[in-house]
mmCIF file of C-alpha atoms in Angstrom:
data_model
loop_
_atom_site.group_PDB
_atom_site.id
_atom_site.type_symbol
_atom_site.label_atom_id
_atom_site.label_comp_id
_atom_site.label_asym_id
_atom_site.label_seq_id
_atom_site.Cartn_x
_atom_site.Cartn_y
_atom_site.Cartn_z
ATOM 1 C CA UNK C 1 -15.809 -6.210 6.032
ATOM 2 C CA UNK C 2 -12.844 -8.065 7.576
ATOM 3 C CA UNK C 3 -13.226 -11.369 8.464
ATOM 4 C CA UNK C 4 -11.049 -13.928 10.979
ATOM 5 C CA UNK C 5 -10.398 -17.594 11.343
ATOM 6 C CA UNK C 6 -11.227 -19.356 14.492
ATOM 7 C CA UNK C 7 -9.259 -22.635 13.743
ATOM 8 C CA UNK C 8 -5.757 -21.214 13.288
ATOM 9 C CA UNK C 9 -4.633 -24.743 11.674
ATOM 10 C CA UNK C 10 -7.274 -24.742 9.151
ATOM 11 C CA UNK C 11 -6.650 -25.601 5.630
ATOM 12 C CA UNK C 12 -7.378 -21.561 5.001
ATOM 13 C CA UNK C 13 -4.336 -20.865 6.835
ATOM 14 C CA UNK C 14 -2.240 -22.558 4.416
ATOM 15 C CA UNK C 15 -0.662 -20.882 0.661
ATOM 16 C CA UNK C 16 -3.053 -21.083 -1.554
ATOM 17 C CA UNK C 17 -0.182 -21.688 -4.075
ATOM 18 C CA UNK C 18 -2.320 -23.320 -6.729
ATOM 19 C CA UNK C 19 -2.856 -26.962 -5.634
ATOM 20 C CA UNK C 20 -6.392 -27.932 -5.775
ATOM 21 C CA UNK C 21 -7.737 -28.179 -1.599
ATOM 22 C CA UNK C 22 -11.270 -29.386 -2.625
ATOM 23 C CA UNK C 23 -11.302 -32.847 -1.623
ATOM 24 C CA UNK C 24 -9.419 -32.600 1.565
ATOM 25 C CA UNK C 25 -11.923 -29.172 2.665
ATOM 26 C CA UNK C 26 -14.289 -28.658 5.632
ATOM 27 C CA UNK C 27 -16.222 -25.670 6.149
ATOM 28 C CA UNK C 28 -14.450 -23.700 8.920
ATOM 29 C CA UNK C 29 -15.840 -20.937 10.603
ATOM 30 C CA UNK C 30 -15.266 -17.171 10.296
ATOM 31 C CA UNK C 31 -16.045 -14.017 12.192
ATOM 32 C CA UNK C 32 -16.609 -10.357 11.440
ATOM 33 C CA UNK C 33 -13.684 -8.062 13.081
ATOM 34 C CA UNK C 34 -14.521 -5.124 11.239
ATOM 35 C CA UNK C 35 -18.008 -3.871 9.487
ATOM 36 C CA UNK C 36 -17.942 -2.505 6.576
ATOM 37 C CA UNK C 37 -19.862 -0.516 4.289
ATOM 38 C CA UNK C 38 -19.243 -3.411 1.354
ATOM 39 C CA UNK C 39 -19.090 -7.118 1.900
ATOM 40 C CA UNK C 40 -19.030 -8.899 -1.361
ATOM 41 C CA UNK C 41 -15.379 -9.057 -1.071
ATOM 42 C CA UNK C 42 -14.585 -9.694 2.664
ATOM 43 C CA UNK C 43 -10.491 -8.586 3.353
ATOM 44 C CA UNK C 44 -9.409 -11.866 4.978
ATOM 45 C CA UNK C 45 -5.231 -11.690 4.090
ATOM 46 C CA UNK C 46 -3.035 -11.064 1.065
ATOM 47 C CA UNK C 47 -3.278 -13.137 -1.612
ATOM 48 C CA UNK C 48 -7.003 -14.953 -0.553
ATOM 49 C CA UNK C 49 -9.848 -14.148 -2.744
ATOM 50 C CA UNK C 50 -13.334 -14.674 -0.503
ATOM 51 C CA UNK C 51 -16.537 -14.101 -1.672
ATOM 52 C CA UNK C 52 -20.129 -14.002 -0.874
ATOM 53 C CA UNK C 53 -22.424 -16.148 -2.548
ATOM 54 C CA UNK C 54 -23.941 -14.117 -4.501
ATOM 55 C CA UNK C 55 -21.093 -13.231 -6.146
ATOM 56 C CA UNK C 56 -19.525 -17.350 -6.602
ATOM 57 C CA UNK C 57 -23.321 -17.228 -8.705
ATOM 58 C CA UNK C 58 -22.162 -14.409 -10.833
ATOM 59 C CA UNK C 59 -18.801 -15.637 -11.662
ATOM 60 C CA UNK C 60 -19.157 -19.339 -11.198
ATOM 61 C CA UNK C 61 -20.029 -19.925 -15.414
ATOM 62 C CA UNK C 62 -16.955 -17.235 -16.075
ATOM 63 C CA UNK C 63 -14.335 -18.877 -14.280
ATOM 64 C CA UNK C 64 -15.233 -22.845 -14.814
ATOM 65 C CA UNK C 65 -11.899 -25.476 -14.244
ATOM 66 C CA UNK C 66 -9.690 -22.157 -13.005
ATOM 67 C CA UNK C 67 -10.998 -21.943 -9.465
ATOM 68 C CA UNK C 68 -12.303 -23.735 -6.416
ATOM 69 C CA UNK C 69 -14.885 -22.290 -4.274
ATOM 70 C CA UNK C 70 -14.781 -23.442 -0.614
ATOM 71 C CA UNK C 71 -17.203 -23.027 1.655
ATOM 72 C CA UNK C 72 -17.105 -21.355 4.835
ATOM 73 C CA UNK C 73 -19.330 -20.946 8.053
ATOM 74 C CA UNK C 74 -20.687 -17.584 9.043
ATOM 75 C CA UNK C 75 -23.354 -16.762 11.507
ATOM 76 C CA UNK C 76 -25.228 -14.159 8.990
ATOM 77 C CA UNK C 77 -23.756 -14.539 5.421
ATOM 78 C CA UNK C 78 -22.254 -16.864 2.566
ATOM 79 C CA UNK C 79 -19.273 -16.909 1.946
ATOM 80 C CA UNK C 80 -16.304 -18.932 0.026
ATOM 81 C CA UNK C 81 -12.714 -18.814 -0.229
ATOM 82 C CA UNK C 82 -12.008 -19.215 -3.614
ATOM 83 C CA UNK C 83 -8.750 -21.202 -4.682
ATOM 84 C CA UNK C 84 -7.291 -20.074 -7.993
ATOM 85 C CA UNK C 85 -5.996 -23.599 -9.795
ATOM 86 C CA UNK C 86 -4.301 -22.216 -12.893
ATOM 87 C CA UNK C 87 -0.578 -21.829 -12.814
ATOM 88 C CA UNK C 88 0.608 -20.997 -16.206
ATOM 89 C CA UNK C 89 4.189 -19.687 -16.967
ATOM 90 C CA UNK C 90 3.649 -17.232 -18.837
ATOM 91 C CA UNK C 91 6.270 -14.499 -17.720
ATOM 92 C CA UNK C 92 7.810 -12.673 -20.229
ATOM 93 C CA UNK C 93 11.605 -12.647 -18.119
ATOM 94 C CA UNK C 94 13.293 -10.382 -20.739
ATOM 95 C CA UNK C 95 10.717 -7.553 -20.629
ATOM 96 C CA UNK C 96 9.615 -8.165 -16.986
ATOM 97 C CA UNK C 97 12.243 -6.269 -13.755
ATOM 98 C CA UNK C 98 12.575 -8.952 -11.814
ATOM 99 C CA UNK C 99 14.142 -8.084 -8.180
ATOM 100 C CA UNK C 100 16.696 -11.217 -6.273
ATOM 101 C CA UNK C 101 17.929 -11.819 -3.215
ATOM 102 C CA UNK C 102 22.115 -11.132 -2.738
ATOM 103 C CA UNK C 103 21.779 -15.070 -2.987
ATOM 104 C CA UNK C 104 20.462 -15.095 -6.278
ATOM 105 C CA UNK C 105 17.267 -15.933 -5.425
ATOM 106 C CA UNK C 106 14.066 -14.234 -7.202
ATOM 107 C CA UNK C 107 12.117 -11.517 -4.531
ATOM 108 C CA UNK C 108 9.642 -10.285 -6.571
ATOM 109 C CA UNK C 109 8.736 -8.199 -9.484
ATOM 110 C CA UNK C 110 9.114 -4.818 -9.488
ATOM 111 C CA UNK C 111 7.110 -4.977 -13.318
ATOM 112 C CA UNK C 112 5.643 -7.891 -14.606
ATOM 113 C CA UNK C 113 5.366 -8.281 -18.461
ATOM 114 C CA UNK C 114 3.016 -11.734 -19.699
ATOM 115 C CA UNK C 115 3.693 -13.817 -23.215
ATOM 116 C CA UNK C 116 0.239 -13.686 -23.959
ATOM 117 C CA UNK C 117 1.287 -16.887 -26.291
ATOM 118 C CA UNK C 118 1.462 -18.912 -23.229
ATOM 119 C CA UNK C 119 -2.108 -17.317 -21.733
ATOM 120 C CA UNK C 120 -4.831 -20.198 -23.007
ATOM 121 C CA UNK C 121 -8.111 -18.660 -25.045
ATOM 122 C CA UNK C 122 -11.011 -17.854 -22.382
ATOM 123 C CA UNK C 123 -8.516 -18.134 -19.358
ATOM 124 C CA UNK C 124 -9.707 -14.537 -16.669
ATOM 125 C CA UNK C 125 -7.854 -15.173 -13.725
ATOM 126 C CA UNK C 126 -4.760 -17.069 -13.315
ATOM 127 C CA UNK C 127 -1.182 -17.013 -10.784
ATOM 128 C CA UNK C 128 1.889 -17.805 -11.878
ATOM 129 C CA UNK C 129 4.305 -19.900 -9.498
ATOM 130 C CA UNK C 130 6.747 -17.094 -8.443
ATOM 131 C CA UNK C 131 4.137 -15.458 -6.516
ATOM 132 C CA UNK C 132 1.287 -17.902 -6.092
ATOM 133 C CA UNK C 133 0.748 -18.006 -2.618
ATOM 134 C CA UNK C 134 -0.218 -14.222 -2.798
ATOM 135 C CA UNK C 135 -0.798 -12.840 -6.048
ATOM 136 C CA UNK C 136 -3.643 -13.671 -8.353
ATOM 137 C CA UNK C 137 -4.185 -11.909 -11.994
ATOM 138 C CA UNK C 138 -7.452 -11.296 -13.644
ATOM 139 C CA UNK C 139 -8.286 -10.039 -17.133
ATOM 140 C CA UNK C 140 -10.310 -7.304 -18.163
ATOM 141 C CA UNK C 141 -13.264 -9.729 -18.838
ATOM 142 C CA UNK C 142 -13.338 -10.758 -15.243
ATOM 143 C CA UNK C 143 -13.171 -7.239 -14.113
ATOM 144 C CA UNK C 144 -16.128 -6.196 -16.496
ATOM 145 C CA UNK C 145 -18.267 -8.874 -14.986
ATOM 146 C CA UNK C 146 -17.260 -7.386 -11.490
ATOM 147 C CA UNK C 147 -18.709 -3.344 -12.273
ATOM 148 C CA UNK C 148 -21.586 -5.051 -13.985
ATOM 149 C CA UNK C 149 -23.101 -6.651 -11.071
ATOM 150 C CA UNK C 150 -22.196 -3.375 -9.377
ATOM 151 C CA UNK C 151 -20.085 -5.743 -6.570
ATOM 152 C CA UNK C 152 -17.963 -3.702 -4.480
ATOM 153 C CA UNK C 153 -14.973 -4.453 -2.223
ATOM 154 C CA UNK C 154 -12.432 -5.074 -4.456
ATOM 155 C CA UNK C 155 -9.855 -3.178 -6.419
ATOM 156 C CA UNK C 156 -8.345 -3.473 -9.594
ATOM 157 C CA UNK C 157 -4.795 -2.574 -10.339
ATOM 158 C CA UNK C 158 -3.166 -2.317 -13.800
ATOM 159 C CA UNK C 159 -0.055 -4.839 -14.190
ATOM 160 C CA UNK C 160 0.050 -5.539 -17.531
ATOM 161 C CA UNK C 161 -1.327 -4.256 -21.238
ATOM 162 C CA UNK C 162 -0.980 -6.078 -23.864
ATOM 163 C CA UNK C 163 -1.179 -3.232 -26.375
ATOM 164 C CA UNK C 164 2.251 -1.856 -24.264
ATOM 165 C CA UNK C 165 4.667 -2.558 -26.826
ATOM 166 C CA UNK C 166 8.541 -2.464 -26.464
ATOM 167 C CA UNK C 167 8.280 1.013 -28.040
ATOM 168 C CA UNK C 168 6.227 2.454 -25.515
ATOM 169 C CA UNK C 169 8.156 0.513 -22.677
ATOM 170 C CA UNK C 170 11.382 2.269 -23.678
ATOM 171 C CA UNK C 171 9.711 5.715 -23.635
ATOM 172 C CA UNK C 172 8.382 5.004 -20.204
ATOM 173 C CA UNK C 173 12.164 3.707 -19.303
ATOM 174 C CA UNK C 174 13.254 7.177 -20.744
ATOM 175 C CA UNK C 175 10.496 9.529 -18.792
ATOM 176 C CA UNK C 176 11.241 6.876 -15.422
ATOM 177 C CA UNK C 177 15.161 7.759 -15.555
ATOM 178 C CA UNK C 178 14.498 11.797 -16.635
ATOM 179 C CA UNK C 179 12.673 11.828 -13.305
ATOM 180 C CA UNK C 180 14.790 10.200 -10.795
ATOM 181 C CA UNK C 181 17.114 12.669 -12.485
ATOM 182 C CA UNK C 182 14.835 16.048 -12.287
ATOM 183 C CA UNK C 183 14.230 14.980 -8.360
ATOM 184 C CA UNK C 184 18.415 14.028 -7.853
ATOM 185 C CA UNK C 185 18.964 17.773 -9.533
ATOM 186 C CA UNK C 186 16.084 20.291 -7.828
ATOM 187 C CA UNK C 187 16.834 18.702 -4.318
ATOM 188 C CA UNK C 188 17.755 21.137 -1.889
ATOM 189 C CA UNK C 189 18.607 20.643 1.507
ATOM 190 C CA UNK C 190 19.630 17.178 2.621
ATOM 191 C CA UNK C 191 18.871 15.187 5.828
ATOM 192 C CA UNK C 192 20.084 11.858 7.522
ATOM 193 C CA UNK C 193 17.288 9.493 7.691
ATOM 194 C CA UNK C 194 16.486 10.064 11.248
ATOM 195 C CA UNK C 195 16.461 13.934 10.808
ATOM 196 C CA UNK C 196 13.985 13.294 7.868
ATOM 197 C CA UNK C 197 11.879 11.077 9.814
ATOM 198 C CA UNK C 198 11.715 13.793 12.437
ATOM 199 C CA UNK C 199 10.218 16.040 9.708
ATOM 200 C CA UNK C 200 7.867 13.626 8.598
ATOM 201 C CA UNK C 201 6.113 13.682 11.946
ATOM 202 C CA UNK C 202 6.208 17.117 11.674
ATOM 203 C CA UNK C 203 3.846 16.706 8.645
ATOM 204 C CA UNK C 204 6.033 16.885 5.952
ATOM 205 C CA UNK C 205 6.867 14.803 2.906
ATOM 206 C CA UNK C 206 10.475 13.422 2.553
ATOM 207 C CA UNK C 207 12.442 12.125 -0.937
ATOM 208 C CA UNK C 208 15.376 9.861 -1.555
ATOM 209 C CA UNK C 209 15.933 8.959 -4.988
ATOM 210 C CA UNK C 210 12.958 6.534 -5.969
ATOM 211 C CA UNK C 211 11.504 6.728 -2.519
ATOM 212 C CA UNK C 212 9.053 8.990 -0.822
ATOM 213 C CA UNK C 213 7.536 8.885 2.983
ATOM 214 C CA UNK C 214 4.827 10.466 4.516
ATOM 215 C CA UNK C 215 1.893 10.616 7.174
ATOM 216 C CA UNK C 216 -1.631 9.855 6.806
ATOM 217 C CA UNK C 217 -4.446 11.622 8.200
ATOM 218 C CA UNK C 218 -3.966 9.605 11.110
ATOM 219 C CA UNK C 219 -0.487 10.163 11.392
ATOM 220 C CA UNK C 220 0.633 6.568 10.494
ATOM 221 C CA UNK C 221 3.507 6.601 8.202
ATOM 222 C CA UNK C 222 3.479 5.393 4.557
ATOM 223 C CA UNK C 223 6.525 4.491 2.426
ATOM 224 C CA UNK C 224 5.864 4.913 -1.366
ATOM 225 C CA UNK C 225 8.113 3.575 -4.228
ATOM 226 C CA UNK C 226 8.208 5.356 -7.505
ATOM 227 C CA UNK C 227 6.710 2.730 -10.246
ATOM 228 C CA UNK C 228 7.727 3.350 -14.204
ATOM 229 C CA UNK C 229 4.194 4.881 -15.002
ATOM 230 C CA UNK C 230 5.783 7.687 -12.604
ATOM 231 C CA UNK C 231 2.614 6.552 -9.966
ATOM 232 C CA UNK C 232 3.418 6.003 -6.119
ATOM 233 C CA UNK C 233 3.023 2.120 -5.202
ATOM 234 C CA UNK C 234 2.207 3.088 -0.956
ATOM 235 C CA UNK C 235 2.487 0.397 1.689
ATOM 236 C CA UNK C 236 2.621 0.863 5.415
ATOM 237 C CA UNK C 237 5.935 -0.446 6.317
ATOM 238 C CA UNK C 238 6.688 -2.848 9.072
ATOM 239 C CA UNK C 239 10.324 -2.047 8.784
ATOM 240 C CA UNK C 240 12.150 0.309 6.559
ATOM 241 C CA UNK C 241 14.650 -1.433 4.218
ATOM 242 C CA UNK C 242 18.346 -0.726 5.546
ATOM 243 C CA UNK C 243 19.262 0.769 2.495
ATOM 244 C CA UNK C 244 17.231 4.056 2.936
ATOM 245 C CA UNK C 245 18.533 4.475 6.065
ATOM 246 C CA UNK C 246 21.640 5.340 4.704
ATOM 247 C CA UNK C 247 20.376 7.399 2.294
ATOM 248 C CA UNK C 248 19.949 11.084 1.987
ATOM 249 C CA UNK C 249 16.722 12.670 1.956
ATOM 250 C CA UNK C 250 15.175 15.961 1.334
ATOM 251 C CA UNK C 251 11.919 17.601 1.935
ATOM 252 C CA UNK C 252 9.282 17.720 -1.113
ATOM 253 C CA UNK C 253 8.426 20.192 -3.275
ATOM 254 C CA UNK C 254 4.439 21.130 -4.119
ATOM 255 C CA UNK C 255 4.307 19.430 -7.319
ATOM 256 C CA UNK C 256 6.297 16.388 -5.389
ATOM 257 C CA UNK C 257 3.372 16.185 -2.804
ATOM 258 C CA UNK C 258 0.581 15.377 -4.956
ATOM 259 C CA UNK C 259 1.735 11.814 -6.090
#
């Protein structure tokens, strides 16, 4: 189910960057823009956990001092916005690819490696301050709690193991580089960007380097970026980066297409 705000300059408009909001709250109300066939997770925007009530019961014991719920108003259901509390800098910046701005300033992370050190005992979801206002982390405790309860809505993706060592992270480098290299050497035909957009329309899938484009089933375009486990991270791009417009591309082979 996704959900709206009708008071633009509510508090749940602001980044949720980690500051508590509890004491200066109100309930607000939200509306359903989109039924779905799962609402214990309602999509509301990036970054903004809400919940129904049923599930703030199921977790509330589990995550203690590291969240707030806040209520919100709804003509047929309970719901919260919960407000992750615990910053912790716990970044491991040596093992972690970090991308900047040409001003030096940090973007985001590509990978994102933790000094589980600096994680406290019994902590399941935390942020850390680079990313804050949109990205919240849970452990595997949290998630187990989640399939349980048999709550649906929300998905899980990997970021970081703890049992990846630096052994198994230089392999991966190693198998990452051997494949930008097998796709640079088996390409065949190249196009300009706008030649290989064309194509894409035409349904099919386009490569440059690290980068791969394509239409869904409803012929909206997707622009995926090759990750070091040699999986696709897909977004639906509002713009395409300058860069891969000046790029060569080429058309995908079978194999290419099922990534």
């Amino acid at each position: 189910m996704d959900i709206n705000l009708e008071n633009s300059e509510h508090l749940l408009n602001s980044d949720f960057n980690g500051s508590p909001l509890k004491e200066l709250w109100e309930p607000v109300k939200v509306v359903t823009l989109k039924k779905r066939v799962y609402h214990d997770f309602p999509d509301f925007t990036l970054g903004k956990l809400i919940v129904t009530g049923e599930v703030r019961d199921a977790l509330v014991s589990l995550l203690q001092s590291h969240v707030e719920f806040l209520e919100l108003l709804h003509d047929s259901l309970d719901l919260y916005a919960v407000n992750v509390v615990t910053i912790l800098d716990c970044v491991d910046w040596k093992r972690s690819d970090v991308m900047y701005s040409f001003k030096g300033r940090f973007s985001r992370f590509n990978t994102i490696f933790f000094d589980v050190s600096k994680i406290p005992p019994g902590t399941v979801i935390f942020k850390v301050k680079e990313t804050a206002s949109h990205q919240i982390y849970v452990t595997e405790e949290f998630k187990e709690v989640v399939e349980q309860h048999k709550f649906k809505g929300l998905d899980f993706t990997l970021v970081f193991d703890s049992e990846f060592t630096q052994e198994k992270e230089a392999e991966q480098q190693r198998l990452y580089k051997q494949t930008l290299e097998s796709i640079e050497q088996n390409k065949g035909k190249e196009y300009t960007y706008e030649d290989a957009r064309e194509l894409v329309d035409q349904g099919k899938t386009m490569i440059s380097g690290r980068w791969k484009m394509k239409l869904d089933d409803q012929r909206q375009l997707w622009l995926g970026e090759l990750l070091k486990d040699l999986s696709y991270q897909w977004i639906m791009p509002m713009y395409i980066p300058p860069v891969l417009l000046l790029e060569s591309w080429h058309e995908a082979k079978s194999s290419e297409k099922m990534s």
